[in-house]
């Protein structure tokens, strides 16, 4: 399995090797990129929550689902991503299918918003990411495409050019080969094979890590180009990044040596900083310094973060309201990673705005947090303060591979249990 956290469970203090691999296929003269985050295991797509703009992909008549429902797609899927109000599915053959709100071009295509349809992109895609109104795709050749737009608190700021959105995929101008992409609500993070990090999008909450506070509002006197043209995030000293993750308004990056850097909104300590000040430049996060294990997955909601270590233990930090930390009733804000118990070894974590998910290595999925949008599969709207195993007819005899959560809906990727060899 290529999943993100199936790693040896033994404790180790050795440094992690660089995760970026480039396969040189001399016969085709094409270099293909690969990264441990690229998903290979295929399955079917299940959705739940609110779907009034088509983000469930179940057609015009179904606007909400209390339990996971099967989406009809023409081929098997290896990655699912929930944007704010749209859904992106990457197929086994490298095709992209989208559904949901297309007001600002986030679907990358014309046609039905309520049903899955294919995005026209001639290259094989190996990874997708999505935010509130944008979607990005990484091809096997290390090229990034993006469509839709970025927004800030005042509205649309554009995509690659000021105030211009794109309803179809356009190439992101980066000269280095890209091995991974990640999206926050309104920013894109790009990791290159050389270990550089590039960012683009909104800078208001510090999430780009390269725009000083005085220019954070629409780029200041340099204008929106400063935000929308992808530029490298600089860190003092020589740093080689091997992984990157986003919350809605923040970014985490892991170095080859296993150090964690973060930047963006930390008003509830969701970055793991002692202060609640916004971090406009990368900060080395000492609260993640644990010599016995390495961090393998991060996901962030509006004001909280989930992280996962190589042993399969989930931790949460940030805002505690509505149970989103999974630490039980009465939990308060946490400024450093705090263990979330009683789930067994976990392989992936995911956050929606105010909800949290953990997918176990054996294929169960646990959910907790705000119940308002029916995203927890409990069947009602009450909040859950501790992890609760998700249930439903479509989950019986299936192993869940990953979860992704948007503003009001959640997407799962699952496969039939008998398929697991």
Tab-separated table of N, CA and C in Angstrom, residues 95-157:
chain	number	residue	atom	x	y	z
A	95	UNK	N	-7.357	10.554	-14.696
A	95	UNK	CA	-8.373	11.525	-15.123
A	95	UNK	C	-8.993	12.183	-13.887
A	96	UNK	N	-9.525	13.403	-14.081
A	96	UNK	CA	-10.161	14.119	-12.978
A	96	UNK	C	-11.655	14.273	-13.240
A	97	UNK	N	-12.466	13.962	-12.221
A	97	UNK	CA	-13.912	14.173	-12.276
A	97	UNK	C	-14.284	15.168	-11.179
A	98	UNK	N	-15.146	16.138	-11.501
A	98	UNK	CA	-15.532	17.147	-10.520
A	98	UNK	C	-17.048	17.309	-10.474
A	99	UNK	N	-17.546	17.807	-9.329
A	99	UNK	CA	-18.962	18.166	-9.206
A	99	UNK	C	-19.113	19.149	-8.044
A	100	UNK	N	-20.197	19.943	-8.094
A	100	UNK	CA	-20.430	20.941	-7.053
A	100	UNK	C	-20.512	22.343	-7.618
A	101	UNK	N	-20.291	23.334	-6.747
A	101	UNK	CA	-20.458	24.734	-7.142
A	101	UNK	C	-19.411	25.145	-8.176
A	102	UNK	N	-19.882	25.714	-9.284
A	102	UNK	CA	-18.962	26.124	-10.354
A	102	UNK	C	-19.022	27.632	-10.614
A	103	UNK	N	-19.550	28.403	-9.643
A	103	UNK	CA	-19.733	29.846	-9.850
A	103	UNK	C	-18.438	30.542	-10.246
A	104	UNK	N	-17.320	30.083	-9.692
A	104	UNK	CA	-16.047	30.756	-9.973
A	104	UNK	C	-15.061	29.844	-10.689
A	105	UNK	N	-15.593	28.815	-11.365
A	105	UNK	CA	-14.737	27.976	-12.213
A	105	UNK	C	-14.024	26.844	-11.523
A	106	UNK	N	-14.410	26.524	-10.274
A	106	UNK	CA	-13.674	25.500	-9.513
A	106	UNK	C	-13.791	24.100	-10.101
A	107	UNK	N	-14.794	23.862	-10.956
A	107	UNK	CA	-14.941	22.519	-11.536
A	107	UNK	C	-14.023	22.303	-12.732
A	108	UNK	N	-13.535	23.390	-13.331
A	108	UNK	CA	-12.611	23.265	-14.462
A	108	UNK	C	-13.255	22.774	-15.741
A	109	UNK	N	-14.578	22.890	-15.819
A	109	UNK	CA	-15.305	22.372	-16.985
A	109	UNK	C	-16.692	22.991	-17.042
A	110	UNK	N	-17.386	22.818	-18.190
A	110	UNK	CA	-18.799	23.168	-18.308
A	110	UNK	C	-19.637	21.953	-17.939
A	111	UNK	N	-20.945	22.071	-18.079
A	111	UNK	CA	-21.798	20.903	-17.874
A	111	UNK	C	-22.446	20.895	-16.513
A	112	UNK	N	-22.964	19.719	-16.138
A	112	UNK	CA	-23.737	19.582	-14.908
A	112	UNK	C	-22.893	19.852	-13.669
A	113	UNK	N	-23.459	20.600	-12.715
A	113	UNK	CA	-22.787	20.797	-11.433
A	113	UNK	C	-23.159	19.683	-10.464
A	114	UNK	N	-24.291	19.033	-10.715
A	114	UNK	CA	-24.842	18.056	-9.773
A	114	UNK	C	-24.307	16.641	-9.987
A	115	UNK	N	-23.702	16.391	-11.147
A	115	UNK	CA	-23.212	15.046	-11.470
A	115	UNK	C	-21.728	15.109	-11.821
A	116	UNK	N	-20.993	14.032	-11.528
A	116	UNK	CA	-19.561	14.005	-11.860
A	116	UNK	C	-19.341	14.054	-13.373
A	117	UNK	N	-18.446	14.938	-13.802
A	117	UNK	CA	-18.050	14.970	-15.207
A	117	UNK	C	-16.553	15.214	-15.280
A	118	UNK	N	-15.971	14.820	-16.424
A	118	UNK	CA	-14.523	14.837	-16.565
A	118	UNK	C	-13.976	16.224	-16.921
A	119	UNK	N	-12.820	16.539	-16.341
A	119	UNK	CA	-12.083	17.757	-16.690
A	119	UNK	C	-11.155	17.420	-17.852
A	120	UNK	N	-11.123	18.275	-18.864
A	120	UNK	CA	-10.245	18.005	-20.005
A	120	UNK	C	-8.821	18.443	-19.687
A	121	UNK	N	-7.955	17.451	-19.535
A	121	UNK	CA	-6.537	17.716	-19.289
A	121	UNK	C	-5.805	16.554	-19.950
A	122	UNK	N	-4.942	16.874	-20.909
A	122	UNK	CA	-4.377	15.806	-21.742
A	122	UNK	C	-3.288	14.996	-21.074
A	123	UNK	N	-2.840	15.427	-19.904
A	123	UNK	CA	-1.746	14.706	-19.259
A	123	UNK	C	-2.248	13.837	-18.118
A	124	UNK	N	-1.482	12.826	-17.763
A	124	UNK	CA	-1.877	11.957	-16.651
A	124	UNK	C	-1.624	12.672	-15.327
A	125	UNK	N	-2.655	12.748	-14.509
A	125	UNK	CA	-2.558	13.443	-13.222
A	125	UNK	C	-2.276	12.435	-12.110
A	126	UNK	N	-1.384	12.807	-11.171
A	126	UNK	CA	-1.039	11.907	-10.071
A	126	UNK	C	-1.493	12.421	-8.710
A	127	UNK	N	-1.938	13.693	-8.660
A	127	UNK	CA	-2.401	14.250	-7.381
A	127	UNK	C	-3.298	15.452	-7.641
A	128	UNK	N	-4.309	15.637	-6.783
A	128	UNK	CA	-5.182	16.815	-6.880
A	128	UNK	C	-5.275	17.484	-5.513
A	129	UNK	N	-5.602	18.780	-5.523
A	129	UNK	CA	-5.886	19.495	-4.274
A	129	UNK	C	-6.972	20.518	-4.573
A	130	UNK	N	-7.665	20.985	-3.531
A	130	UNK	CA	-8.757	21.934	-3.764
A	130	UNK	C	-8.985	22.804	-2.541
A	131	UNK	N	-9.436	24.035	-2.792
A	131	UNK	CA	-9.788	24.962	-1.720
A	131	UNK	C	-11.214	25.430	-1.899
A	132	UNK	N	-11.509	26.635	-1.410
A	132	UNK	CA	-12.875	27.145	-1.486
A	132	UNK	C	-13.364	27.292	-2.916
A	133	UNK	N	-12.552	27.905	-3.778
A	133	UNK	CA	-12.998	28.180	-5.149
A	133	UNK	C	-11.942	27.825	-6.178
A	134	UNK	N	-10.972	27.009	-5.793
A	134	UNK	CA	-9.940	26.611	-6.767
A	134	UNK	C	-9.676	25.117	-6.682
A	135	UNK	N	-9.118	24.586	-7.757
A	135	UNK	CA	-8.684	23.192	-7.812
A	135	UNK	C	-7.327	23.166	-8.498
A	136	UNK	N	-6.433	22.275	-8.053
A	136	UNK	CA	-5.121	22.150	-8.681
A	136	UNK	C	-4.846	20.683	-8.978
A	137	UNK	N	-4.010	20.450	-9.977
A	137	UNK	CA	-3.658	19.088	-10.382
A	137	UNK	C	-2.178	19.019	-10.682
A	138	UNK	N	-1.533	17.938	-10.235
A	138	UNK	CA	-0.122	17.685	-10.505
A	138	UNK	C	-0.019	16.531	-11.497
A	139	UNK	N	0.708	16.740	-12.596
A	139	UNK	CA	0.850	15.674	-13.587
A	139	UNK	C	2.061	14.802	-13.267
A	140	UNK	N	2.119	13.633	-13.909
A	140	UNK	CA	3.240	12.712	-13.663
A	140	UNK	C	4.563	13.301	-14.131
A	141	UNK	N	4.502	14.348	-14.968
A	141	UNK	CA	5.721	15.004	-15.433
A	141	UNK	C	6.160	16.140	-14.514
A	142	UNK	N	5.479	16.316	-13.372
A	142	UNK	CA	5.889	17.340	-12.416
A	142	UNK	C	5.413	18.739	-12.741
A	143	UNK	N	4.329	18.829	-13.529
A	143	UNK	CA	3.758	20.125	-13.911
A	143	UNK	C	2.445	20.324	-13.154
A	144	UNK	N	2.186	21.573	-12.721
A	144	UNK	CA	0.957	21.872	-11.980
A	144	UNK	C	-0.002	22.683	-12.845
A	145	UNK	N	-1.281	22.293	-12.820
A	145	UNK	CA	-2.357	23.059	-13.453
A	145	UNK	C	-3.315	23.526	-12.365
A	146	UNK	N	-3.956	24.663	-12.607
A	146	UNK	CA	-4.889	25.196	-11.616
A	146	UNK	C	-6.073	25.829	-12.333
A	147	UNK	N	-7.231	25.852	-11.673
A	147	UNK	CA	-8.408	26.538	-12.242
A	147	UNK	C	-9.289	27.048	-11.108
A	148	UNK	N	-10.223	27.962	-11.459
A	148	UNK	CA	-11.055	28.619	-10.458
A	148	UNK	C	-10.484	29.961	-10.088
A	149	UNK	N	-10.494	30.285	-8.783
A	149	UNK	CA	-9.897	31.559	-8.341
A	149	UNK	C	-9.590	31.515	-6.855
A	150	UNK	N	-8.776	32.479	-6.430
A	150	UNK	CA	-8.529	32.709	-5.007
A	150	UNK	C	-9.362	33.911	-4.571
A	151	UNK	N	-9.780	33.907	-3.304
A	151	UNK	CA	-10.538	35.026	-2.742
A	151	UNK	C	-9.888	35.467	-1.441
A	152	UNK	N	-10.130	36.739	-1.080
A	152	UNK	CA	-9.770	37.166	0.268
A	152	UNK	C	-11.034	37.706	0.935
A	153	UNK	N	-10.874	38.397	2.060
A	153	UNK	CA	-12.053	38.869	2.798
A	153	UNK	C	-12.906	39.854	2.017
A	154	UNK	N	-12.336	40.461	0.966
A	154	UNK	CA	-13.101	41.422	0.170
A	154	UNK	C	-13.652	40.828	-1.122
A	155	UNK	N	-13.323	39.566	-1.410
A	155	UNK	CA	-13.835	38.954	-2.643
A	155	UNK	C	-12.729	38.373	-3.503
A	156	UNK	N	-13.003	38.218	-4.784
A	156	UNK	CA	-12.068	37.575	-5.712
A	156	UNK	C	-10.776	38.381	-5.845
A	157	UNK	N	-9.619	37.708	-5.818
A	157	UNK	CA	-8.358	38.399	-6.125
A	157	UNK	C	-7.757	37.914	-7.447
